[in-house]
Tab-separated table of C-alpha atoms in Angstrom:
chain	number	residue	atom	x	y	z
C	50	UNK	CA	60.425	-44.734	59.327
C	51	UNK	CA	59.959	-44.651	56.136
C	52	UNK	CA	61.543	-48.014	53.945
C	53	UNK	CA	63.238	-47.820	51.189
C	54	UNK	CA	63.521	-49.795	48.166
C	55	UNK	CA	62.910	-53.552	47.877
C	56	UNK	CA	62.026	-52.733	45.437
C	57	UNK	CA	59.001	-51.373	45.613
C	58	UNK	CA	56.000	-50.641	47.573
C	59	UNK	CA	53.826	-52.996	45.177
C	60	UNK	CA	55.907	-56.086	46.771
C	61	UNK	CA	56.053	-55.366	50.125
C	62	UNK	CA	51.973	-54.714	50.103
C	63	UNK	CA	51.801	-58.974	48.186
C	64	UNK	CA	55.109	-59.537	49.663
C	65	UNK	CA	58.372	-60.397	47.038
C	66	UNK	CA	57.511	-64.079	44.989
C	67	UNK	CA	58.324	-67.506	45.705
C	68	UNK	CA	61.531	-67.919	43.445
C	69	UNK	CA	61.466	-69.787	39.251
C	70	UNK	CA	64.124	-72.278	38.727
C	71	UNK	CA	67.123	-71.321	36.562
C	72	UNK	CA	67.740	-72.444	33.220
C	73	UNK	CA	69.089	-76.249	33.482
C	74	UNK	CA	71.069	-75.194	30.456
C	75	UNK	CA	71.222	-75.328	26.768
C	76	UNK	CA	67.983	-75.518	25.401
C	77	UNK	CA	65.934	-75.528	22.250
C	78	UNK	CA	63.113	-73.548	21.638
C	79	UNK	CA	61.196	-71.860	19.212
C	80	UNK	CA	61.357	-68.215	20.534
C	81	UNK	CA	63.178	-66.715	23.790
C	82	UNK	CA	62.177	-64.139	25.075
C	83	UNK	CA	64.445	-61.735	27.113
C	84	UNK	CA	62.634	-60.661	30.060
C	85	UNK	CA	59.674	-61.508	32.372
C	86	UNK	CA	57.919	-58.678	32.954
C	87	UNK	CA	55.526	-56.992	31.371
C	88	UNK	CA	56.333	-56.812	27.211
C	89	UNK	CA	57.301	-60.493	27.717
C	90	UNK	CA	55.191	-61.593	29.340
C	91	UNK	CA	51.450	-60.033	27.254
C	92	UNK	CA	54.478	-61.647	24.135
C	93	UNK	CA	54.492	-64.617	25.981
C	94	UNK	CA	50.790	-64.509	26.051
C	95	UNK	CA	49.214	-63.770	23.216
C	96	UNK	CA	52.270	-66.459	21.408
C	97	UNK	CA	50.481	-69.080	23.073
C	98	UNK	CA	46.549	-68.011	22.672
C	99	UNK	CA	47.858	-67.946	18.706
C	100	UNK	CA	49.969	-71.174	19.119
C	101	UNK	CA	49.716	-73.451	21.872
C	102	UNK	CA	52.017	-76.008	20.052
C	103	UNK	CA	55.310	-73.440	19.756
C	104	UNK	CA	57.870	-73.501	22.222
C	105	UNK	CA	58.125	-70.427	24.248
C	106	UNK	CA	61.110	-69.780	26.495
C	107	UNK	CA	61.060	-66.324	28.788
C	108	UNK	CA	64.829	-65.917	31.040
C	109	UNK	CA	64.585	-63.833	33.124
C	110	UNK	CA	67.987	-62.223	35.675
C	111	UNK	CA	65.761	-61.853	38.695
C	112	UNK	CA	62.277	-62.147	38.998
C	113	UNK	CA	59.650	-61.801	37.412
C	114	UNK	CA	58.455	-58.251	37.399
C	115	UNK	CA	61.071	-56.696	38.736
C	116	UNK	CA	62.033	-54.064	36.634
C	117	UNK	CA	59.700	-51.122	36.098
C	118	UNK	CA	56.497	-53.647	35.546
C	119	UNK	CA	56.622	-53.932	39.115
C	120	UNK	CA	57.652	-50.883	40.349
C	121	UNK	CA	55.143	-48.367	38.379
C	122	UNK	CA	52.446	-45.694	39.029
C	123	UNK	CA	49.590	-48.284	38.412
C	124	UNK	CA	48.912	-45.866	35.976
C	125	UNK	CA	46.533	-48.147	32.865
C	126	UNK	CA	45.507	-45.720	30.931
C	127	UNK	CA	45.559	-46.407	27.115
C	128	UNK	CA	47.897	-42.811	26.760
C	129	UNK	CA	50.687	-41.835	23.970
C	130	UNK	CA	53.084	-39.675	24.741
C	131	UNK	CA	55.720	-40.025	22.609
C	132	UNK	CA	55.523	-37.473	19.474
C	133	UNK	CA	53.207	-38.034	16.667
C	134	UNK	CA	54.603	-35.349	13.945
C	135	UNK	CA	57.267	-37.396	13.372
C	136	UNK	CA	55.498	-40.627	13.298
C	137	UNK	CA	53.508	-39.138	10.377
C	138	UNK	CA	56.580	-38.284	8.800
C	139	UNK	CA	57.666	-41.367	7.473
C	140	UNK	CA	54.097	-43.302	7.433
C	141	UNK	CA	51.579	-40.316	6.911
C	142	UNK	CA	48.662	-38.898	9.620
C	143	UNK	CA	45.788	-41.509	9.683
C	144	UNK	CA	47.886	-44.339	10.584
C	145	UNK	CA	49.400	-41.954	13.795
C	146	UNK	CA	45.627	-42.012	14.358
C	147	UNK	CA	44.864	-45.825	14.272
C	148	UNK	CA	47.275	-45.839	16.235
C	149	UNK	CA	46.433	-43.075	19.630
C	150	UNK	CA	43.567	-45.714	18.420
C	151	UNK	CA	44.486	-48.762	19.562
C	152	UNK	CA	46.316	-47.512	22.124
C	153	UNK	CA	42.987	-46.507	23.791
C	154	UNK	CA	41.248	-49.575	23.494
C	155	UNK	CA	44.560	-51.054	25.645
C	156	UNK	CA	42.668	-50.747	28.828
C	157	UNK	CA	40.009	-53.214	27.826
C	158	UNK	CA	41.765	-55.726	26.442
C	159	UNK	CA	44.559	-55.796	29.690
C	160	UNK	CA	41.003	-55.601	31.282
C	161	UNK	CA	38.980	-58.465	29.464
C	162	UNK	CA	42.506	-61.014	29.989
C	163	UNK	CA	42.759	-60.200	33.433
C	164	UNK	CA	39.278	-61.101	34.332
C	165	UNK	CA	39.831	-64.191	31.755
C	166	UNK	CA	42.707	-65.127	32.862
C	167	UNK	CA	41.114	-65.122	36.777
C	168	UNK	CA	44.544	-62.026	37.657
C	169	UNK	CA	43.052	-59.916	41.141
C	170	UNK	CA	45.159	-56.644	40.201
C	171	UNK	CA	43.384	-53.614	42.347
C	172	UNK	CA	41.451	-52.880	38.174
C	173	UNK	CA	39.315	-49.610	38.823
C	174	UNK	CA	37.778	-48.168	35.884
C	175	UNK	CA	38.130	-44.456	35.972
C	176	UNK	CA	38.896	-41.156	34.990
C	177	UNK	CA	42.372	-39.310	35.277
C	178	UNK	CA	42.855	-35.949	36.297
C	179	UNK	CA	45.689	-33.722	35.389
C	180	UNK	CA	46.007	-30.644	36.982
C	181	UNK	CA	46.357	-27.187	36.652
C	182	UNK	CA	47.781	-24.645	39.270
C	183	UNK	CA	49.470	-21.270	37.558
C	184	UNK	CA	47.984	-19.705	34.757
C	185	UNK	CA	50.882	-21.507	32.672
C	186	UNK	CA	50.152	-25.110	33.374
C	187	UNK	CA	46.002	-24.334	32.355
C	188	UNK	CA	47.531	-23.467	29.464
C	189	UNK	CA	49.335	-26.672	28.752
C	190	UNK	CA	45.910	-27.912	29.699
C	191	UNK	CA	44.067	-26.218	26.837
C	192	UNK	CA	47.020	-26.946	24.680
C	193	UNK	CA	47.244	-30.634	25.035
C	194	UNK	CA	43.620	-31.086	24.782
C	195	UNK	CA	43.012	-29.584	21.779
C	196	UNK	CA	46.798	-31.141	19.723
C	197	UNK	CA	44.806	-34.679	21.762
C	198	UNK	CA	41.554	-34.345	19.909
C	199	UNK	CA	43.651	-33.332	16.127
C	200	UNK	CA	44.854	-36.472	16.878
C	201	UNK	CA	41.393	-38.438	17.254
C	202	UNK	CA	41.653	-38.819	21.054
C	203	UNK	CA	38.027	-38.159	22.065
C	204	UNK	CA	38.130	-38.797	25.771
C	205	UNK	CA	39.734	-35.839	26.910
C	206	UNK	CA	38.380	-32.739	27.802
C	207	UNK	CA	38.574	-29.518	30.505
C	208	UNK	CA	36.590	-29.004	33.866
C	209	UNK	CA	36.860	-25.000	35.359
C	210	UNK	CA	38.877	-25.744	39.170
C	211	UNK	CA	35.441	-25.540	40.733
C	212	UNK	CA	34.355	-28.568	38.946
C	213	UNK	CA	37.474	-30.482	40.016
C	214	UNK	CA	36.978	-29.411	43.443
C	215	UNK	CA	33.843	-30.999	43.239
C	216	UNK	CA	36.218	-34.433	42.923
C	217	UNK	CA	39.287	-33.171	44.268
C	218	UNK	CA	40.689	-30.378	46.130
C	219	UNK	CA	44.154	-29.549	45.355
C	220	UNK	CA	45.008	-25.779	47.061
C	221	UNK	CA	45.299	-23.083	43.825
C	222	UNK	CA	43.635	-25.270	41.605
C	223	UNK	CA	42.238	-23.806	38.214
C	224	UNK	CA	41.205	-26.644	35.979
C	225	UNK	CA	42.321	-30.200	34.533
C	226	UNK	CA	42.019	-32.032	31.544
C	227	UNK	CA	40.324	-35.128	32.316
C	228	UNK	CA	40.342	-38.634	30.448
C	229	UNK	CA	37.729	-41.518	30.628
C	230	UNK	CA	37.935	-44.744	30.395
C	231	UNK	CA	41.184	-45.749	31.673
C	232	UNK	CA	42.054	-47.696	34.959
C	233	UNK	CA	45.070	-47.979	38.809
C	234	UNK	CA	45.941	-51.151	39.146
C	235	UNK	CA	48.224	-52.645	41.516
C	236	UNK	CA	51.388	-53.280	39.055
C	237	UNK	CA	52.962	-56.512	41.181
C	238	UNK	CA	49.799	-57.926	41.244
C	239	UNK	CA	48.974	-57.232	37.276
C	240	UNK	CA	52.493	-59.023	36.458
C	241	UNK	CA	52.690	-61.781	38.667
C	242	UNK	CA	49.021	-62.764	38.093
C	243	UNK	CA	50.203	-62.521	34.769
C	244	UNK	CA	54.158	-65.610	34.762
C	245	UNK	CA	51.343	-66.957	36.366
C	246	UNK	CA	49.058	-67.045	33.939
C	247	UNK	CA	51.472	-67.818	31.178
C	248	UNK	CA	53.164	-70.605	32.571
C	249	UNK	CA	49.866	-72.029	32.582
C	250	UNK	CA	49.670	-72.508	28.949
C	251	UNK	CA	52.992	-74.033	28.841
C	252	UNK	CA	55.655	-71.373	28.316
C	253	UNK	CA	59.007	-71.792	31.014
C	254	UNK	CA	60.012	-68.567	32.925
C	255	UNK	CA	63.215	-69.112	34.017
C	256	UNK	CA	64.573	-66.748	36.245
C	257	UNK	CA	68.585	-65.933	38.249
C	258	UNK	CA	69.194	-66.268	34.435
C	259	UNK	CA	70.951	-63.631	32.612
C	260	UNK	CA	71.211	-62.843	29.725
C	261	UNK	CA	75.917	-62.358	28.719
C	262	UNK	CA	75.171	-62.301	24.326
C	263	UNK	CA	72.324	-62.277	21.405
C	264	UNK	CA	72.840	-63.708	18.310
C	265	UNK	CA	70.619	-64.740	15.368
C	266	UNK	CA	69.787	-67.737	17.081
C	267	UNK	CA	70.975	-67.911	19.926
C	268	UNK	CA	70.844	-66.264	23.916
C	269	UNK	CA	74.016	-66.663	25.661
C	270	UNK	CA	73.474	-66.671	29.881
C	271	UNK	CA	75.250	-68.328	32.102
C	272	UNK	CA	73.156	-70.850	32.374
C	273	UNK	CA	73.697	-72.286	29.288
C	274	UNK	CA	72.709	-71.009	25.728
C	275	UNK	CA	69.485	-71.234	23.776
C	276	UNK	CA	68.853	-71.871	20.628
C	277	UNK	CA	65.595	-69.875	19.221
C	278	UNK	CA	63.916	-69.327	15.484
C	279	UNK	CA	62.863	-66.195	17.180
C	280	UNK	CA	64.072	-64.260	20.211
C	281	UNK	CA	62.877	-61.337	21.371
C	282	UNK	CA	64.160	-58.677	23.086
C	283	UNK	CA	61.873	-56.982	25.947
C	284	UNK	CA	63.684	-55.721	28.724
C	285	UNK	CA	62.766	-51.530	28.439
C	286	UNK	CA	64.723	-49.461	30.575
C	287	UNK	CA	67.269	-52.342	31.689
C	288	UNK	CA	68.008	-52.372	27.753
C	289	UNK	CA	71.067	-50.707	28.674
C	290	UNK	CA	72.915	-53.548	30.592
C	291	UNK	CA	73.226	-55.762	27.950
C	292	UNK	CA	76.091	-55.760	26.159
C	293	UNK	CA	76.521	-53.080	23.103
C	294	UNK	CA	73.103	-51.516	23.817
C	295	UNK	CA	74.125	-48.989	26.344
C	296	UNK	CA	72.986	-46.293	24.010
C	297	UNK	CA	70.326	-47.586	22.167
C	298	UNK	CA	67.693	-46.329	25.155
C	299	UNK	CA	68.400	-43.912	27.265
C	300	UNK	CA	67.199	-45.241	31.578
C	301	UNK	CA	65.483	-43.226	33.251
C	302	UNK	CA	65.164	-42.695	36.233
C	303	UNK	CA	61.582	-42.485	37.784
C	304	UNK	CA	60.501	-42.679	42.237
C	305	UNK	CA	57.502	-43.139	43.487
C	306	UNK	CA	56.999	-42.931	47.715
C	307	UNK	CA	53.659	-44.027	49.433
C	308	UNK	CA	51.654	-42.828	52.708
C	309	UNK	CA	50.204	-44.939	55.366
C	310	UNK	CA	46.638	-45.060	55.032
C	311	UNK	CA	44.579	-41.078	55.899
C	312	UNK	CA	42.032	-41.618	58.038
C	313	UNK	CA	38.384	-40.892	56.703
C	314	UNK	CA	38.379	-37.480	58.173
C	315	UNK	CA	41.330	-36.368	55.680
C	316	UNK	CA	39.610	-38.506	53.045
C	317	UNK	CA	36.556	-36.100	53.790
C	318	UNK	CA	39.047	-32.682	53.442
C	319	UNK	CA	40.844	-34.286	50.339
C	320	UNK	CA	37.479	-35.397	48.292
C	321	UNK	CA	39.180	-38.423	45.258
C	322	UNK	CA	36.202	-40.242	45.960
C	323	UNK	CA	36.639	-41.876	42.229
C	324	UNK	CA	39.820	-42.609	43.420
C	325	UNK	CA	41.239	-40.759	39.669
C	326	UNK	CA	44.801	-41.566	38.807
C	327	UNK	CA	45.564	-38.017	38.987
C	328	UNK	CA	48.494	-35.867	37.665
C	329	UNK	CA	49.434	-32.133	37.211
C	330	UNK	CA	50.991	-29.927	34.469
C	331	UNK	CA	54.171	-28.792	35.631
C	332	UNK	CA	56.825	-29.150	33.329
C	333	UNK	CA	58.817	-31.549	35.655
C	334	UNK	CA	55.269	-33.553	36.509
C	335	UNK	CA	54.204	-35.695	39.263
C	336	UNK	CA	51.833	-38.615	39.083
C	337	UNK	CA	49.877	-40.030	41.942
C	338	UNK	CA	47.341	-42.809	42.887
C	339	UNK	CA	44.770	-43.370	45.496
C	340	UNK	CA	44.749	-47.203	46.498
C	341	UNK	CA	42.591	-48.951	48.064
C	342	UNK	CA	43.281	-49.433	51.081
C	343	UNK	CA	43.467	-46.041	51.449
C	344	UNK	CA	46.855	-44.389	50.619
C	345	UNK	CA	48.614	-42.015	48.388
C	346	UNK	CA	51.548	-42.583	45.847
C	347	UNK	CA	53.181	-39.634	45.037
C	348	UNK	CA	56.532	-40.472	42.142
C	349	UNK	CA	58.300	-38.035	40.377
C	350	UNK	CA	61.336	-37.922	38.237
C	351	UNK	CA	64.231	-37.358	41.794
C	352	UNK	CA	67.786	-37.990	40.211
C	353	UNK	CA	66.562	-38.499	36.719
C	354	UNK	CA	69.786	-40.344	34.983
C	355	UNK	CA	72.550	-42.119	36.387
C	356	UNK	CA	77.024	-41.805	34.927
C	357	UNK	CA	76.990	-44.523	31.818
C	358	UNK	CA	73.553	-46.094	32.246
C	359	UNK	CA	73.647	-47.653	35.314
C	360	UNK	CA	70.582	-49.049	36.783
C	361	UNK	CA	69.626	-48.322	41.263
C	362	UNK	CA	70.064	-51.205	43.439
C	363	UNK	CA	67.066	-53.047	44.222
C	364	UNK	CA	64.871	-49.894	43.894
C	365	UNK	CA	66.839	-47.939	46.380
C	366	UNK	CA	65.534	-43.995	46.269
C	367	UNK	CA	68.402	-41.429	47.272
C	368	UNK	CA	67.374	-38.644	50.518
C	369	UNK	CA	67.069	-36.136	48.171
C	370	UNK	CA	64.339	-37.757	46.271
C	371	UNK	CA	62.277	-38.815	49.375
C	372	UNK	CA	62.843	-35.053	50.519
C	373	UNK	CA	61.475	-33.384	46.752
C	374	UNK	CA	58.473	-36.349	46.466
C	375	UNK	CA	57.090	-35.402	50.229
C	376	UNK	CA	57.006	-31.501	49.222
C	377	UNK	CA	55.377	-32.877	46.316
C	378	UNK	CA	52.995	-35.092	48.021
C	379	UNK	CA	52.379	-31.606	51.277
C	380	UNK	CA	51.340	-29.442	48.016
C	381	UNK	CA	48.593	-31.058	47.078
C	382	UNK	CA	47.575	-32.443	49.931
C	383	UNK	CA	48.478	-29.934	53.055
C	384	UNK	CA	46.120	-32.268	55.488
C	385	UNK	CA	48.508	-34.539	54.934
C	386	UNK	CA	51.802	-33.157	57.365
C	387	UNK	CA	50.723	-35.659	59.866
C	388	UNK	CA	50.480	-38.922	57.467
C	389	UNK	CA	53.952	-40.825	57.674
C	390	UNK	CA	55.624	-41.655	54.382
C	391	UNK	CA	55.904	-46.063	54.540
C	392	UNK	CA	58.075	-46.289	51.619
C	393	UNK	CA	59.893	-45.553	48.367
C	394	UNK	CA	61.604	-46.825	45.586
C	395	UNK	CA	62.878	-45.637	41.970
C	396	UNK	CA	63.136	-48.141	38.743
C	397	UNK	CA	63.547	-46.961	35.333
C	398	UNK	CA	61.826	-46.736	32.215
C	399	UNK	CA	63.161	-46.640	28.482
C	400	UNK	CA	63.835	-42.947	26.326
C	401	UNK	CA	63.957	-43.355	23.216
C	402	UNK	CA	66.240	-40.211	22.200
C	403	UNK	CA	63.536	-39.096	19.550
C	404	UNK	CA	60.754	-40.182	21.822
C	405	UNK	CA	59.319	-42.614	20.038
C	406	UNK	CA	58.502	-46.227	21.152
C	407	UNK	CA	59.057	-48.326	18.620
C	408	UNK	CA	58.057	-52.446	18.189
C	409	UNK	CA	60.193	-55.194	15.328
C	410	UNK	CA	61.052	-57.800	13.923
C	411	UNK	CA	64.308	-58.403	11.873
C	412	UNK	CA	62.815	-61.628	9.874
C	413	UNK	CA	66.578	-62.153	8.477
C	414	UNK	CA	67.787	-62.525	12.357
C	415	UNK	CA	64.461	-63.677	13.463
C	416	UNK	CA	65.878	-61.341	16.324
C	417	UNK	CA	63.018	-58.969	17.470
C	418	UNK	CA	62.448	-55.810	19.520
C	419	UNK	CA	59.670	-53.815	21.530
C	420	UNK	CA	60.195	-50.061	24.524
C	421	UNK	CA	61.614	-46.843	24.896
C	422	UNK	CA	57.662	-46.441	26.451
C	423	UNK	CA	58.457	-42.632	28.126
C	424	UNK	CA	56.523	-43.473	31.364
C	425	UNK	CA	53.148	-45.286	29.706
C	426	UNK	CA	54.513	-49.107	29.914
C	427	UNK	CA	51.740	-49.825	31.550
C	428	UNK	CA	48.817	-50.000	28.936
C	429	UNK	CA	51.963	-50.758	25.976
C	430	UNK	CA	53.473	-52.653	26.568
C	431	UNK	CA	50.036	-55.132	25.313
C	432	UNK	CA	49.799	-53.412	22.321
C	433	UNK	CA	53.760	-54.666	22.034
C	434	UNK	CA	52.936	-58.272	23.441
C	435	UNK	CA	49.856	-58.651	20.374
C	436	UNK	CA	52.508	-57.086	17.835
C	437	UNK	CA	55.138	-58.498	18.459
C	438	UNK	CA	52.907	-62.012	17.945
C	439	UNK	CA	51.846	-61.412	15.095
C	440	UNK	CA	55.309	-60.486	13.707
C	441	UNK	CA	56.009	-64.131	14.741
C	442	UNK	CA	53.954	-65.376	13.940
C	443	UNK	CA	54.763	-63.907	10.244
C	444	UNK	CA	50.691	-61.954	9.938
C	445	UNK	CA	50.089	-59.273	7.829
C	446	UNK	CA	46.843	-57.072	10.764
C	447	UNK	CA	46.085	-54.005	11.714
C	448	UNK	CA	49.007	-54.148	14.446
C	449	UNK	CA	52.247	-55.051	11.846
C	450	UNK	CA	51.091	-51.582	10.298
C	451	UNK	CA	50.738	-49.288	13.138
C	452	UNK	CA	54.109	-46.443	12.671
C	453	UNK	CA	55.487	-47.903	15.381
C	454	UNK	CA	57.120	-50.515	13.671
C	455	UNK	CA	60.146	-51.271	12.423
C	456	UNK	CA	61.128	-47.521	13.164
C	457	UNK	CA	65.056	-47.276	14.608
C	458	UNK	CA	66.418	-44.311	15.638
C	459	UNK	CA	69.621	-42.713	16.832
C	460	UNK	CA	71.634	-43.812	19.688
C	461	UNK	CA	71.491	-41.247	22.927
C	462	UNK	CA	75.015	-39.594	23.628
C	463	UNK	CA	78.170	-41.356	24.885
C	464	UNK	CA	79.161	-39.850	27.665
C	465	UNK	CA	79.572	-37.507	29.034
C	466	UNK	CA	77.066	-35.968	26.931
C	467	UNK	CA	74.257	-38.007	28.408
C	468	UNK	CA	74.702	-37.403	31.712
C	469	UNK	CA	75.351	-33.458	31.418
C	470	UNK	CA	72.727	-33.024	28.581
C	471	UNK	CA	70.274	-35.413	31.235
C	472	UNK	CA	70.280	-33.579	34.075
C	473	UNK	CA	70.610	-30.090	32.770
C	474	UNK	CA	67.739	-29.937	31.030
C	475	UNK	CA	65.226	-31.545	34.180
C	476	UNK	CA	67.052	-28.835	35.847
C	477	UNK	CA	66.435	-26.224	32.949
C	478	UNK	CA	62.619	-28.396	33.732
C	479	UNK	CA	62.288	-27.020	37.268
C	480	UNK	CA	63.398	-23.908	36.885
C	481	UNK	CA	60.795	-22.923	34.474
C	482	UNK	CA	58.745	-24.167	37.003
C	483	UNK	CA	59.751	-21.574	39.910
C	484	UNK	CA	60.056	-19.338	36.948
C	485	UNK	CA	55.741	-19.678	36.011
C	486	UNK	CA	54.894	-20.416	39.975
C	487	UNK	CA	55.993	-16.436	40.761
C	488	UNK	CA	55.741	-14.549	37.967
C	489	UNK	CA	51.449	-16.323	36.895
C	490	UNK	CA	52.767	-15.542	33.731
C	491	UNK	CA	52.460	-17.773	30.063
C	492	UNK	CA	53.803	-20.921	30.291
C	493	UNK	CA	58.200	-20.391	29.680
C	494	UNK	CA	60.862	-20.436	27.157
C	495	UNK	CA	63.053	-22.044	28.840
C	496	UNK	CA	61.013	-25.373	29.181
C	497	UNK	CA	60.047	-25.380	25.758
C	498	UNK	CA	63.529	-24.894	24.721
C	499	UNK	CA	64.936	-28.164	27.389
C	500	UNK	CA	62.058	-30.380	25.438
C	501	UNK	CA	62.895	-29.282	22.753
C	502	UNK	CA	66.378	-30.523	22.348
C	503	UNK	CA	65.105	-33.207	24.456
C	504	UNK	CA	63.091	-34.886	21.320
C	505	UNK	CA	60.072	-34.822	22.995
């Protein structure tokens, strides 16, 4: 029987952490970080590395890694998933290319710190394969390679169907985009190890502590008031749960399933010996990994958004989402039809209205923020943490001059427009995929329209 929710399979794999104490009462600190996910923990790590004397307190409503950091697909990709042209319109093309290079370099940086801090997160250096199974998808793949080359990303190339089949066998696959220099990780192991590493540096993590309000120099919680010169909001998809921030970043839902371990004879039919992180060029795309113990995870949007920016309950997905993910698994890997689905779960990621991530700090108030990662947070959070540390310390560095720093976006539409728009757009993407698969023709105009309206 498929296990549902319980935060994620990644915690079923290692066990839920023992709870840390909540905030003991009114507290004074130098830096208060809201959210003990990747962004908050990376910020704490780099702050303490640069300025060991700083008092750093991280407050977390549930436990460190409860959100996307402990539920994601395990893609340490260093990818740039946002709108290059929008950043360039404000800052110019060269700074955007600098940001692309900085993002690509995060893979090595995360692995460097993990090794230095003794974090075992099943990290495996590999490639990313983005597969095309019809002419429209192949057209998008080739256009994406050209687009990335134009923005200084040199690690991408195309391979044909025969070369792809030498690595992994997917029915109907006619080519793929290859991204080199990425890694597969077990995300909950990474966030758990990072939390332990910052505690060893003297950082306080207060779990079970709900933030009730934020003002310059003050964070009000249900366990007392925190006074701090700098406050960093690192809540990503959960930002909508904070007072007054419901429309800042839309909490987009994504869901995953994981199989039982596959027997050797099934792996012989599939291939996938390089454990590449794997996705496709469908408009409503999927993302997959081969885990260390020989399971397959499959992720996709599922129910894309809950009315009023509501959040799931401990990662529990709906039955329709599990059925859709299982259909994707069986379409790409038909030899898994007799393999059980061990676990299904979901979570939210932050989506800004203009599809541009942002990190920043208001020097007048001392309040900083990071988020809007649109699904590439495993690597982006590291760059955000390094940048926030430089901003707090008042440093003028290459990171603080990147074009996403202090980038502001307009809020999402009020309800019910927000719910109607997101669900309508994703229904359009699914319809476009059906049309492209049936026709064998060029990319659907429906998908281009939907992406334009969405802001991508």
